[in-house]
mmCIF file of C-alpha atoms in Angstrom:
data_model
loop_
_atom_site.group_PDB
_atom_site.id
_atom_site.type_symbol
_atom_site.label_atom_id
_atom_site.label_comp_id
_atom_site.label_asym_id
_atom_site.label_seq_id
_atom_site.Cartn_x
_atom_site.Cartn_y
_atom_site.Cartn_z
ATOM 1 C CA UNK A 140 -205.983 1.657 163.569
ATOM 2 C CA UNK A 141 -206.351 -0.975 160.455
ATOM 3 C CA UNK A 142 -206.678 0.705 157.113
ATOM 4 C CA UNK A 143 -209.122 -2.128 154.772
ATOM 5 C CA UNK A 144 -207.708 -1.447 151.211
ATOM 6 C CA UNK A 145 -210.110 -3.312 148.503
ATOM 7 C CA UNK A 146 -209.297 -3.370 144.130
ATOM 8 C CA UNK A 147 -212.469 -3.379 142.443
ATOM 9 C CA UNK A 148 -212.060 -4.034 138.849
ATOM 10 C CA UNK A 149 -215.829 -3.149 137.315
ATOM 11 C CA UNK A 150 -217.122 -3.841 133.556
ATOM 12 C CA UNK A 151 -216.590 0.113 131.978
ATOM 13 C CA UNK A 152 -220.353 0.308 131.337
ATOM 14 C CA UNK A 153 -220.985 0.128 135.425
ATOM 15 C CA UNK A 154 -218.984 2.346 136.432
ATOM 16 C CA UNK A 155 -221.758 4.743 136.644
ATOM 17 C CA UNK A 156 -223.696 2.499 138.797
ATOM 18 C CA UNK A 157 -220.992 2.040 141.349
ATOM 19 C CA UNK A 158 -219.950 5.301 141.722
ATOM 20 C CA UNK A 159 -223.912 5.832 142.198
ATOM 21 C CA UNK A 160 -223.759 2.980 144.768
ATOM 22 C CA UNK A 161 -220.871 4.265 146.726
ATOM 23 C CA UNK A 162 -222.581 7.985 146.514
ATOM 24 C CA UNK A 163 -225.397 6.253 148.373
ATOM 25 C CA UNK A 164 -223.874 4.366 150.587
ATOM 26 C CA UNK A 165 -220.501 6.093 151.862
ATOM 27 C CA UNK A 166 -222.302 8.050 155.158
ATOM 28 C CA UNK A 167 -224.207 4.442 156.181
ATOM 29 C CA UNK A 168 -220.579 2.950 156.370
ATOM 30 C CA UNK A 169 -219.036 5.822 158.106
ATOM 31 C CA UNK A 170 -222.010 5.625 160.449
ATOM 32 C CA UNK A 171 -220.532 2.302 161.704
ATOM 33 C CA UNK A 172 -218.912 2.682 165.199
ATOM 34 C CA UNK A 173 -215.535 2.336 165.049
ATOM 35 C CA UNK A 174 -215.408 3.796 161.211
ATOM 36 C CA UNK A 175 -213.064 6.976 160.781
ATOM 37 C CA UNK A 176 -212.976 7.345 157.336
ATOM 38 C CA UNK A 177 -214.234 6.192 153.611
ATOM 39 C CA UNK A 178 -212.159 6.935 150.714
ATOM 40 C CA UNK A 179 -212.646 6.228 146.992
ATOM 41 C CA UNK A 180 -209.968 6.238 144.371
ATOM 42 C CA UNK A 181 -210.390 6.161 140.460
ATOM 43 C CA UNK A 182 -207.250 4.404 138.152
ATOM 44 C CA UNK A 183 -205.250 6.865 136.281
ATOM 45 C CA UNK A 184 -204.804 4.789 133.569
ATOM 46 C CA UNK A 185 -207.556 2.076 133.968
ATOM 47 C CA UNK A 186 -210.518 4.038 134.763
ATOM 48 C CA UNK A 187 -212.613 0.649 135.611
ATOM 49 C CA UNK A 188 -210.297 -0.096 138.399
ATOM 50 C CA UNK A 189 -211.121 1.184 141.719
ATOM 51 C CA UNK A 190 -209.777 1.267 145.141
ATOM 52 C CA UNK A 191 -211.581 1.825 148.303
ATOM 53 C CA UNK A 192 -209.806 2.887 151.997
ATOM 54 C CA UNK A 193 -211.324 2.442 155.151
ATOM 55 C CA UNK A 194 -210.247 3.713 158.433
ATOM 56 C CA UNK A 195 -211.360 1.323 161.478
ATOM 57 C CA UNK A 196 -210.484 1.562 165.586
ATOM 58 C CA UNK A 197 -210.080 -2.371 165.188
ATOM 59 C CA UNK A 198 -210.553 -5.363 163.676
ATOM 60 C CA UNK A 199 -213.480 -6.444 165.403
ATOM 61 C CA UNK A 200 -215.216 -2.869 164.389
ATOM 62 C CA UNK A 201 -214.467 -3.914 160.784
ATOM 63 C CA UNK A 202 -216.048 -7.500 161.330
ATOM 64 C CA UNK A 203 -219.188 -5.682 162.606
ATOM 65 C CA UNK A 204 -219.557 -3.915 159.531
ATOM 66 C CA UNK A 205 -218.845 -6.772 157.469
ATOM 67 C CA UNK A 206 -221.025 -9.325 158.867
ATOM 68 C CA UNK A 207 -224.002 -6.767 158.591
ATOM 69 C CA UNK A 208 -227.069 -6.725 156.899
ATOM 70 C CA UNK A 209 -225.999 -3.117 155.323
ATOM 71 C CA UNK A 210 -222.739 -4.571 153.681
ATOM 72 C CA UNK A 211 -224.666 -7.550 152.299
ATOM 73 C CA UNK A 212 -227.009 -5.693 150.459
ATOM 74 C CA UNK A 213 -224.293 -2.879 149.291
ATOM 75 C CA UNK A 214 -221.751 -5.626 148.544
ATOM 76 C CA UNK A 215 -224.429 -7.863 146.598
ATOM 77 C CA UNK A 216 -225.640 -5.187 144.263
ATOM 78 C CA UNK A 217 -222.096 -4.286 143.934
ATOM 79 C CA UNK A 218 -220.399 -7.580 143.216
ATOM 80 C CA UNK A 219 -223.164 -8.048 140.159
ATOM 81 C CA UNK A 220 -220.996 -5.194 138.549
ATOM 82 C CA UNK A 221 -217.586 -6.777 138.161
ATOM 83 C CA UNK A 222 -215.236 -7.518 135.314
ATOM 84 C CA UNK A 223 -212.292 -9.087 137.716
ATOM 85 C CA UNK A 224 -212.645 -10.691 141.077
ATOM 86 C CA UNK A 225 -211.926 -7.891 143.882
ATOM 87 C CA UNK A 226 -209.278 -8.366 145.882
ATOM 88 C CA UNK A 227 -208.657 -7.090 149.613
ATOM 89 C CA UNK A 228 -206.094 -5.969 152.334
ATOM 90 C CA UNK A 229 -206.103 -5.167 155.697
ATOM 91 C CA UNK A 230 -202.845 -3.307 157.017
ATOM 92 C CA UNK A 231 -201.672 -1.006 160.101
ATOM 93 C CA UNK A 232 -199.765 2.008 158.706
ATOM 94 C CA UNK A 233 -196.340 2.107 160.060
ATOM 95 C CA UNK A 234 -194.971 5.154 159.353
ATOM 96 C CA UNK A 235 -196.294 8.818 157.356
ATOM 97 C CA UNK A 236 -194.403 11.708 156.539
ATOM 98 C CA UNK A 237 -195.613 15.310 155.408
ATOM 99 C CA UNK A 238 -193.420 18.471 154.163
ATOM 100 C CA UNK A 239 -192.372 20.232 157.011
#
């Protein structure tokens, strides 16, 4: 499993818009074979950062998506809304723990 862990930094006034644009397009990238999960995550203290995790089988599934024609369009009306450049990782979790 590879876990795809981007920062987006937006410009406060479009944060609207991308949470609008992640509303609309969450269930096209979970409908990507290969996909397991989308997850969004708001700042605590700056409220125009944002973090995205995605759950993929494998690399290769992740290239798919990312070479398509539905994360062009998402990413290009998305990267129009930025206040920093975003910044990406993709990692394998090594270990979890949970309260027994």
């Amino acid at each position: 499993m590879l876990i795809r862990i981007v920062k987006l930094t937006f410009k406060p006034e479009n944060i609207a818009s991308f949470e609008r644009i992640f509303e609309e397009s969450k269930n096209g990238i979970l409908s990507f074979d290969g996909c397991n999960m989308v997850e969004l995550y708001q700042d605590i203290t700056n409220s125009n950062i944002f973090f995205t995790y995605s759950f993929w089988d494998t690399e290769a599934h992740l290239d798919n998506y990312r070479n398509s024609d539905f994360f062009k369009g998402v990413w290009g009306n998305t990267k129009k809304l930025f206040a920093d450049k975003p910044e990406a990782w993709s990692v394998h979790k090594i270990q979890s723990t949970n309260p027994s």
